[in-house]
Amino acid sequence: MKRNIIAGLAVIFLLSSCNNNEKMMDALADYNNSKETKGYHFGDQLSFPKEVTDNAETITISFGDNETSNLTVDPKFFTLGDNEVTLIIKTKGGETLNQDATINVFAKNPEQNISYNIIADYPHDPNNFVEGFLIEGNTVYESDGLDGSSQLIKYTLGSATPAIIEKQSAEIFSEGCAIVGDKMYQLTYRNKIGFIYDKNSLKKISQFPLPNVIGEGWGLTYDGRNLVATDGSKNLYFLDINDPSKAVRTVPVAGHTETYDKLNELEYHNGFIYSNIWHKPVILKINPATGEAVGKFDFTKLTGENDQGNSEHVLNGIAFKGNNMLVTGKNWAKIYEISVK
């Protein structure tokens, strides 16, 4: 009889423990879902539901190869944007429970809505599927994409007729471009290679493999020290100028309430990186040291006037003429010069 009572108590304890664990995990899942939209900021404490804290001996956060028991949102551990983690809970009953979670970290300050005036417009060849766009002096350099139509061109602002055209082979899909000294660097979309050209003649000098961390080639700029690339994710990749196949730093980008992925065409100007977002009529002003989006331009009206009802004719060209910004897009018939208010 005594043995049966002990066995019965053990079953009750086991059922009670399972029930507690189930309540903990349900409460934790609900909590994580509720926090995904609101997110956190650096310095915030991760506070978990009472059902968890009352029954947990320890809570550890596992992120890739790292683990921490510090429940502060620390930039040494987390990045801006979505952090995919596993919460490891050791219960007071001696069990270990795992719960996958997304911890979104946003910038502390809201993005400034940047006002502007259109002060001029210039002709642009509407046949050009713009992927890279920059200006030096009055000379525009442009990398145009699509399989079978990719090319690198240069022309004088105000003229839609190129002075030099460098056609690329049919299997190449050209993407972003940047100038460093007398050289031009260019990414390709899914070919996993980049090219280096002589800036003056547009003749190819060499090529290099893209870093493994970059899934696809999208945008490219130069910040005076590194090439900076995008691949359609939330990340800015800083590449070694002496060996562009090597990424030396990765910086995720986020605003006050959202993570910005699909970062695309880039331009560096006066300490900030400007990036459009694929299929959105906006350009972000980004602090490259932190990845925080500090400002945003809204080009909804210009995009609507130039996309001809084609969803692929998106805003996709950023350059600076002095302190004025030049913007254009894929298959747009104009380049616009704007001054910031």
CSV table of C-alpha atoms in Angstrom, one decimal:
chain,number,residue,atom,x,y,z
A,1,MET,CA,0.0,0.0,0.0
A,2,LYS,CA,2.8,2.4,1.0
A,3,ARG,CA,4.6,1.7,-2.3
A,4,ASN,CA,1.4,2.5,-4.2
A,5,ILE,CA,1.0,5.8,-2.4
A,6,ILE,CA,4.6,6.8,-3.2
A,7,ALA,CA,4.1,5.9,-6.8
A,8,GLY,CA,0.9,7.8,-6.9
A,9,LEU,CA,2.5,10.9,-5.4
A,10,ALA,CA,5.3,10.6,-8.0
A,11,VAL,CA,2.8,10.6,-10.8
A,12,ILE,CA,1.0,13.6,-9.4
A,13,PHE,CA,4.3,15.5,-9.0
A,14,LEU,CA,5.3,14.6,-12.6
A,15,LEU,CA,1.9,15.7,-13.9
A,16,SER,CA,2.1,18.9,-11.9
A,17,SER,CA,5.7,19.6,-13.2
A,18,CYS,CA,4.6,19.0,-16.8
A,19,ASN,CA,1.6,21.3,-16.3
A,20,ASN,CA,3.9,24.0,-14.9
A,21,ASN,CA,6.3,23.6,-17.7
A,22,GLU,CA,3.6,23.9,-20.3
A,23,LYS,CA,2.2,27.0,-18.6
A,24,MET,CA,5.7,28.5,-18.6
A,25,MET,CA,6.3,27.8,-22.3
A,26,ASP,CA,2.9,29.1,-23.3
A,27,ALA,CA,3.3,32.3,-21.3
A,28,LEU,CA,6.8,32.8,-22.7
A,29,ALA,CA,5.6,32.3,-26.3
A,30,ASP,CA,2.8,34.8,-25.8
A,31,TYR,CA,5.2,37.3,-24.3
A,32,ASN,CA,7.7,36.9,-27.1
A,33,ASN,CA,5.0,37.4,-29.7
A,34,SER,CA,3.7,40.5,-27.9
A,35,LYS,CA,7.2,42.0,-27.8
A,36,GLU,CA,8.2,41.4,-31.5
A,37,THR,CA,6.3,44.5,-32.7
A,38,LYS,CA,7.2,46.8,-29.8
A,39,GLY,CA,10.7,45.6,-29.6
A,40,TYR,CA,13.5,46.7,-27.3
A,41,HIS,CA,16.3,49.3,-27.3
A,42,PHE,CA,19.9,48.9,-26.2
A,43,GLY,CA,20.0,49.1,-22.4
A,44,ASP,CA,16.5,47.7,-21.8
A,45,GLN,CA,16.0,44.8,-19.5
A,46,LEU,CA,14.4,41.6,-20.7
A,47,SER,CA,11.6,41.0,-18.2
A,48,PHE,CA,9.8,37.7,-18.5
A,49,PRO,CA,6.3,36.7,-17.3
A,50,LYS,CA,5.7,35.7,-13.7
A,51,GLU,CA,4.9,32.1,-14.7
A,52,VAL,CA,8.5,31.9,-16.0
A,53,THR,CA,10.4,33.8,-13.2
A,54,ASP,CA,8.6,32.0,-10.4
A,55,ASN,CA,9.6,28.6,-11.7
A,56,ALA,CA,13.0,29.3,-13.3
A,57,GLU,CA,16.3,28.7,-11.5
A,58,THR,CA,18.3,30.4,-14.4
A,59,ILE,CA,17.5,31.9,-17.8
A,60,THR,CA,20.2,31.9,-20.5
A,61,ILE,CA,20.1,33.4,-23.9
A,62,SER,CA,21.8,31.5,-26.7
A,63,PHE,CA,22.6,33.4,-29.9
A,64,GLY,CA,24.7,31.6,-32.5
A,65,ASP,CA,27.9,30.6,-30.8
A,66,ASN,CA,27.4,32.9,-27.8
A,67,GLU,CA,25.5,32.5,-24.6
A,68,THR,CA,24.7,35.0,-21.8
A,69,SER,CA,22.8,35.1,-18.6
A,70,ASN,CA,22.8,38.9,-18.6
A,71,LEU,CA,19.2,39.9,-19.4
A,72,THR,CA,20.2,43.4,-20.5
A,73,VAL,CA,19.9,44.2,-24.3
A,74,ASP,CA,23.7,44.8,-24.7
A,75,PRO,CA,25.1,45.9,-28.1
A,76,LYS,CA,28.1,43.6,-27.4
A,77,PHE,CA,25.7,40.7,-27.8
A,78,PHE,CA,22.7,41.9,-29.8
A,79,THR,CA,22.5,43.8,-33.1
A,80,LEU,CA,19.9,46.2,-34.3
A,81,GLY,CA,17.0,44.4,-36.0
A,82,ASP,CA,15.8,40.9,-35.5
A,83,ASN,CA,17.9,38.7,-33.3
A,84,GLU,CA,17.0,35.0,-33.6
A,85,VAL,CA,17.8,33.5,-30.2
A,86,THR,CA,17.1,30.5,-28.0
A,87,LEU,CA,16.0,30.9,-24.4
A,88,ILE,CA,17.4,28.2,-22.2
A,89,ILE,CA,15.4,27.8,-18.9
A,90,LYS,CA,16.6,25.6,-16.1
A,91,THR,CA,13.6,25.1,-13.8
A,92,LYS,CA,13.6,24.8,-10.0
A,93,GLY,CA,12.6,21.2,-10.6
A,94,GLY,CA,15.9,20.5,-12.4
A,95,GLU,CA,14.6,20.4,-15.9
A,96,THR,CA,15.9,22.3,-18.9
A,97,LEU,CA,13.5,23.9,-21.4
A,98,ASN,CA,14.3,25.6,-24.7
A,99,GLN,CA,12.2,28.3,-26.4
A,100,ASP,CA,13.1,29.9,-29.7
A,101,ALA,CA,12.4,33.6,-29.8
A,102,THR,CA,13.0,36.8,-31.9
A,103,ILE,CA,14.3,39.8,-30.0
A,104,ASN,CA,13.9,42.9,-32.1
A,105,VAL,CA,16.1,45.8,-31.2
A,106,PHE,CA,15.2,49.2,-32.6
A,107,ALA,CA,16.9,52.6,-32.6
A,108,LYS,CA,16.2,54.8,-29.6
A,109,ASN,CA,15.3,57.9,-31.6
A,110,PRO,CA,12.6,58.2,-34.4
A,111,GLU,CA,13.8,58.8,-37.9
A,112,GLN,CA,13.5,62.4,-39.0
A,113,ASN,CA,11.2,63.0,-42.0
A,114,ILE,CA,13.5,65.0,-44.3
A,115,SER,CA,11.9,67.7,-46.4
A,116,TYR,CA,13.3,68.7,-49.8
A,117,ASN,CA,12.7,70.8,-52.9
A,118,ILE,CA,13.1,69.7,-56.5
A,119,ILE,CA,15.3,72.3,-58.1
A,120,ALA,CA,16.1,70.7,-61.5
A,121,ASP,CA,15.5,67.7,-63.7
A,122,TYR,CA,17.7,66.1,-66.4
A,123,PRO,CA,17.0,63.6,-69.1
A,124,HIS,CA,17.7,59.9,-68.4
A,125,ASP,CA,17.5,57.0,-70.9
A,126,PRO,CA,14.3,55.1,-69.9
A,127,ASN,CA,15.7,51.9,-71.4
A,128,ASN,CA,18.3,51.8,-68.6
A,129,PHE,CA,17.5,49.4,-65.7
A,130,VAL,CA,19.5,51.4,-63.1
A,131,GLU,CA,21.4,49.4,-60.5
A,132,GLY,CA,24.3,51.6,-59.7
A,133,PHE,CA,24.4,55.4,-60.0
A,134,LEU,CA,27.0,58.1,-59.0
A,135,ILE,CA,28.4,61.4,-60.2
A,136,GLU,CA,31.9,63.0,-60.2
A,137,GLY,CA,32.0,66.6,-61.2
A,138,ASN,CA,29.4,66.6,-64.0
A,139,THR,CA,30.1,63.0,-65.2
A,140,VAL,CA,27.5,60.4,-64.3
A,141,TYR,CA,28.6,56.8,-64.0
A,142,GLU,CA,25.8,54.2,-64.2
A,143,SER,CA,25.6,50.4,-63.9
A,144,ASP,CA,22.6,49.0,-65.6
A,145,GLY,CA,21.3,45.5,-65.0
A,146,LEU,CA,19.2,42.6,-66.5
A,147,ASP,CA,20.5,39.4,-68.1
A,148,GLY,CA,21.6,40.1,-71.6
A,149,SER,CA,21.4,43.9,-71.2
A,150,SER,CA,23.9,44.7,-68.5
A,151,GLN,CA,26.3,47.5,-69.1
A,152,LEU,CA,28.5,50.2,-67.5
A,153,ILE,CA,28.2,53.7,-68.9
A,154,LYS,CA,29.3,57.2,-68.4
A,155,TYR,CA,27.7,60.4,-69.6
A,156,THR,CA,27.5,64.1,-68.9
A,157,LEU,CA,24.6,65.2,-66.7
A,158,GLY,CA,22.0,66.7,-68.9
A,159,SER,CA,22.7,64.4,-71.8
A,160,ALA,CA,21.1,61.0,-72.1
A,161,THR,CA,23.7,59.8,-74.6
A,162,PRO,CA,26.6,57.9,-73.1
A,163,ALA,CA,30.2,59.0,-73.9
A,164,ILE,CA,31.4,55.4,-73.2
A,165,ILE,CA,29.5,52.1,-73.0
A,166,GLU,CA,31.0,48.9,-71.7
A,167,LYS,CA,28.6,46.0,-72.5
A,168,GLN,CA,28.8,42.9,-70.4
A,169,SER,CA,28.4,39.3,-71.4
A,170,ALA,CA,24.9,37.8,-71.5
A,171,GLU,CA,25.3,35.8,-68.3
A,172,ILE,CA,26.2,38.9,-66.2
A,173,PHE,CA,23.6,40.8,-64.3
A,174,SER,CA,25.2,44.1,-63.2
A,175,GLU,CA,24.5,45.7,-59.9
A,176,GLY,CA,25.9,48.5,-57.7
A,177,CYS,CA,29.1,50.5,-58.5
A,178,ALA,CA,31.5,52.8,-56.6
A,179,ILE,CA,34.6,54.8,-57.5
A,180,VAL,CA,37.9,54.7,-55.6
A,181,GLY,CA,40.5,56.9,-57.1
A,182,ASP,CA,40.9,55.9,-60.7
A,183,LYS,CA,39.2,52.6,-60.3
A,184,MET,CA,35.5,51.7,-60.5
A,185,TYR,CA,34.2,48.7,-58.6
A,186,GLN,CA,31.0,46.9,-59.6
A,187,LEU,CA,29.0,44.1,-58.1
A,188,THR,CA,27.0,41.4,-59.9
A,189,TYR,CA,23.6,40.1,-58.8
A,190,ARG,CA,23.9,36.3,-58.6
A,191,ASN,CA,27.2,35.7,-60.4
A,192,LYS,CA,29.1,35.9,-57.1
A,193,ILE,CA,31.8,38.1,-58.6
A,194,GLY,CA,32.7,41.7,-58.7
A,195,PHE,CA,34.7,43.6,-61.3
A,196,ILE,CA,37.3,46.4,-61.2
A,197,TYR,CA,37.5,48.8,-64.1
A,198,ASP,CA,39.6,51.8,-65.2
A,199,LYS,CA,37.4,54.7,-64.4
A,200,ASN,CA,38.4,56.7,-67.4
A,201,SER,CA,38.1,54.1,-70.1
A,202,LEU,CA,35.7,51.6,-68.4
A,203,LYS,CA,38.0,48.8,-69.5
A,204,LYS,CA,38.0,45.8,-67.1
A,205,ILE,CA,41.2,45.5,-65.0
A,206,SER,CA,40.3,42.4,-62.9
A,207,GLN,CA,37.6,40.6,-61.0
A,208,PHE,CA,37.2,39.2,-57.5
A,209,PRO,CA,34.8,36.7,-55.7
A,210,LEU,CA,32.2,38.3,-53.5
A,211,PRO,CA,32.6,37.5,-49.7
A,212,ASN,CA,30.7,34.4,-48.7
A,213,VAL,CA,28.7,36.4,-46.2
A,214,ILE,CA,27.0,38.3,-49.1
A,215,GLY,CA,24.2,36.2,-50.6
A,216,GLU,CA,23.7,38.5,-53.7
A,217,GLY,CA,25.3,41.7,-55.0
A,218,TRP,CA,22.9,44.7,-54.7
A,219,GLY,CA,24.3,48.2,-53.8
A,220,LEU,CA,27.8,49.5,-53.5
A,221,THR,CA,29.5,52.7,-52.3
A,222,TYR,CA,32.8,53.9,-50.8
A,223,ASP,CA,33.1,55.7,-47.4
A,224,GLY,CA,36.7,56.8,-47.8
A,225,ARG,CA,38.0,53.7,-46.1
A,226,ASN,CA,35.9,50.6,-47.1
A,227,LEU,CA,33.6,49.6,-49.9
A,228,VAL,CA,30.1,49.2,-48.4
A,229,ALA,CA,27.8,46.7,-50.0
A,230,THR,CA,24.2,45.4,-49.6
A,231,ASP,CA,22.7,42.1,-50.6
A,232,GLY,CA,19.0,42.8,-50.1
A,233,SER,CA,19.0,42.0,-46.4
A,234,LYS,CA,19.1,44.4,-43.4
A,235,ASN,CA,22.9,44.5,-43.4
A,236,LEU,CA,25.6,46.9,-44.6
A,237,TYR,CA,28.8,44.9,-45.4
A,238,PHE,CA,32.1,46.8,-45.1
A,239,LEU,CA,34.7,45.3,-47.5
A,240,ASP,CA,38.4,45.6,-47.4
A,241,ILE,CA,39.4,47.9,-50.3
A,242,ASN,CA,42.6,46.0,-50.9
A,243,ASP,CA,40.8,42.7,-50.9
A,244,PRO,CA,37.0,43.2,-51.7
A,245,SER,CA,36.4,39.5,-51.2
A,246,LYS,CA,36.8,40.1,-47.5
A,247,ALA,CA,34.1,41.6,-45.3
A,248,VAL,CA,35.7,43.3,-42.3
A,249,ARG,CA,32.4,44.4,-40.6
A,250,THR,CA,28.7,43.9,-40.8
A,251,VAL,CA,26.2,46.5,-39.6
A,252,PRO,CA,22.5,45.8,-39.5
A,253,VAL,CA,20.1,48.7,-40.1
A,254,ALA,CA,16.9,49.5,-38.1
A,255,GLY,CA,14.7,52.5,-37.3
A,256,HIS,CA,12.7,53.4,-34.2
A,257,THR,CA,9.9,50.9,-34.8
A,258,GLU,CA,11.1,48.6,-37.6
A,259,THR,CA,14.0,46.7,-39.1
A,260,TYR,CA,14.9,47.8,-42.6
A,261,ASP,CA,15.6,44.9,-45.0
A,262,LYS,CA,15.9,45.0,-48.8
A,263,LEU,CA,18.6,47.7,-48.5
A,264,ASN,CA,19.6,48.4,-52.1
A,265,GLU,CA,21.4,51.2,-54.0
A,266,LEU,CA,23.9,53.1,-51.8
A,267,GLU,CA,25.6,56.5,-51.6
A,268,TYR,CA,28.0,57.8,-48.9
A,269,HIS,CA,27.9,61.6,-48.2
A,270,ASN,CA,29.3,63.7,-45.3
A,271,GLY,CA,29.5,60.8,-42.8
A,272,PHE,CA,26.2,59.1,-43.6
A,273,ILE,CA,25.1,56.3,-45.9
A,274,TYR,CA,22.0,56.8,-48.0
A,275,SER,CA,20.1,53.7,-49.1
A,276,ASN,CA,16.8,53.1,-50.9
A,277,ILE,CA,14.7,50.2,-50.0
A,278,TRP,CA,13.7,47.9,-52.9
A,279,HIS,CA,10.0,48.4,-53.9
A,280,LYS,CA,9.6,51.2,-51.4
A,281,PRO,CA,9.7,54.9,-52.6
A,282,VAL,CA,11.9,56.0,-49.7
A,283,ILE,CA,15.6,56.7,-49.1
A,284,LEU,CA,17.1,56.3,-45.6
A,285,LYS,CA,19.8,58.3,-44.1
A,286,ILE,CA,21.9,55.9,-42.0
A,287,ASN,CA,24.6,56.3,-39.3
A,288,PRO,CA,27.2,53.8,-40.6
A,289,ALA,CA,28.8,53.4,-37.1
A,290,THR,CA,25.6,52.2,-35.4
A,291,GLY,CA,23.2,51.2,-38.3
A,292,GLU,CA,20.6,53.5,-37.0
A,293,ALA,CA,18.3,55.1,-39.6
A,294,VAL,CA,18.3,58.7,-38.5
A,295,GLY,CA,16.3,60.2,-41.4
A,296,LYS,CA,14.0,59.3,-44.2
A,297,PHE,CA,13.1,60.9,-47.6
A,298,ASP,CA,9.6,60.1,-49.1
A,299,PHE,CA,9.6,60.0,-52.9
A,300,THR,CA,6.2,58.5,-53.3
A,301,LYS,CA,5.1,61.3,-55.7
A,302,LEU,CA,8.2,61.1,-57.9
A,303,THR,CA,8.0,57.3,-58.1
A,304,GLY,CA,4.3,57.4,-59.1
A,305,GLU,CA,5.2,59.9,-61.9
A,306,ASN,CA,7.9,57.7,-63.3
A,307,ASP,CA,7.1,54.0,-62.8
A,308,GLN,CA,4.6,54.0,-65.7
A,309,GLY,CA,2.4,51.5,-63.7
A,310,ASN,CA,5.2,48.9,-63.7
A,311,SER,CA,6.0,47.8,-60.1
A,312,GLU,CA,9.6,47.0,-61.2
A,313,HIS,CA,10.4,50.5,-62.3
A,314,VAL,CA,11.4,51.4,-58.7
A,315,LEU,CA,13.4,54.3,-57.2
A,316,ASN,CA,17.0,53.1,-57.5
A,317,GLY,CA,19.5,55.8,-58.0
A,318,ILE,CA,21.2,58.0,-55.4
A,319,ALA,CA,24.1,60.4,-56.0
A,320,PHE,CA,25.3,63.7,-54.6
A,321,LYS,CA,26.1,66.9,-56.7
A,322,GLY,CA,27.7,69.0,-54.0
A,323,ASN,CA,25.2,68.9,-51.1
A,324,ASN,CA,22.2,68.4,-53.5
A,325,MET,CA,20.9,64.9,-54.0
A,326,LEU,CA,20.3,63.3,-57.5
A,327,VAL,CA,17.7,60.6,-57.6
A,328,THR,CA,16.4,58.4,-60.4
A,329,GLY,CA,15.1,54.9,-60.9
A,330,LYS,CA,14.9,51.8,-63.1
A,331,ASN,CA,13.7,52.8,-66.5
A,332,TRP,CA,12.9,56.4,-65.4
A,333,ALA,CA,13.0,59.1,-68.1
A,334,LYS,CA,14.4,61.7,-65.7
A,335,ILE,CA,17.0,62.4,-63.0
A,336,TYR,CA,15.9,64.8,-60.3
A,337,GLU,CA,18.1,67.2,-58.4
A,338,ILE,CA,16.8,68.0,-54.9
A,339,SER,CA,17.9,70.4,-52.2
A,340,VAL,CA,17.3,69.4,-48.6
A,341,LYS,CA,15.3,71.9,-46.6
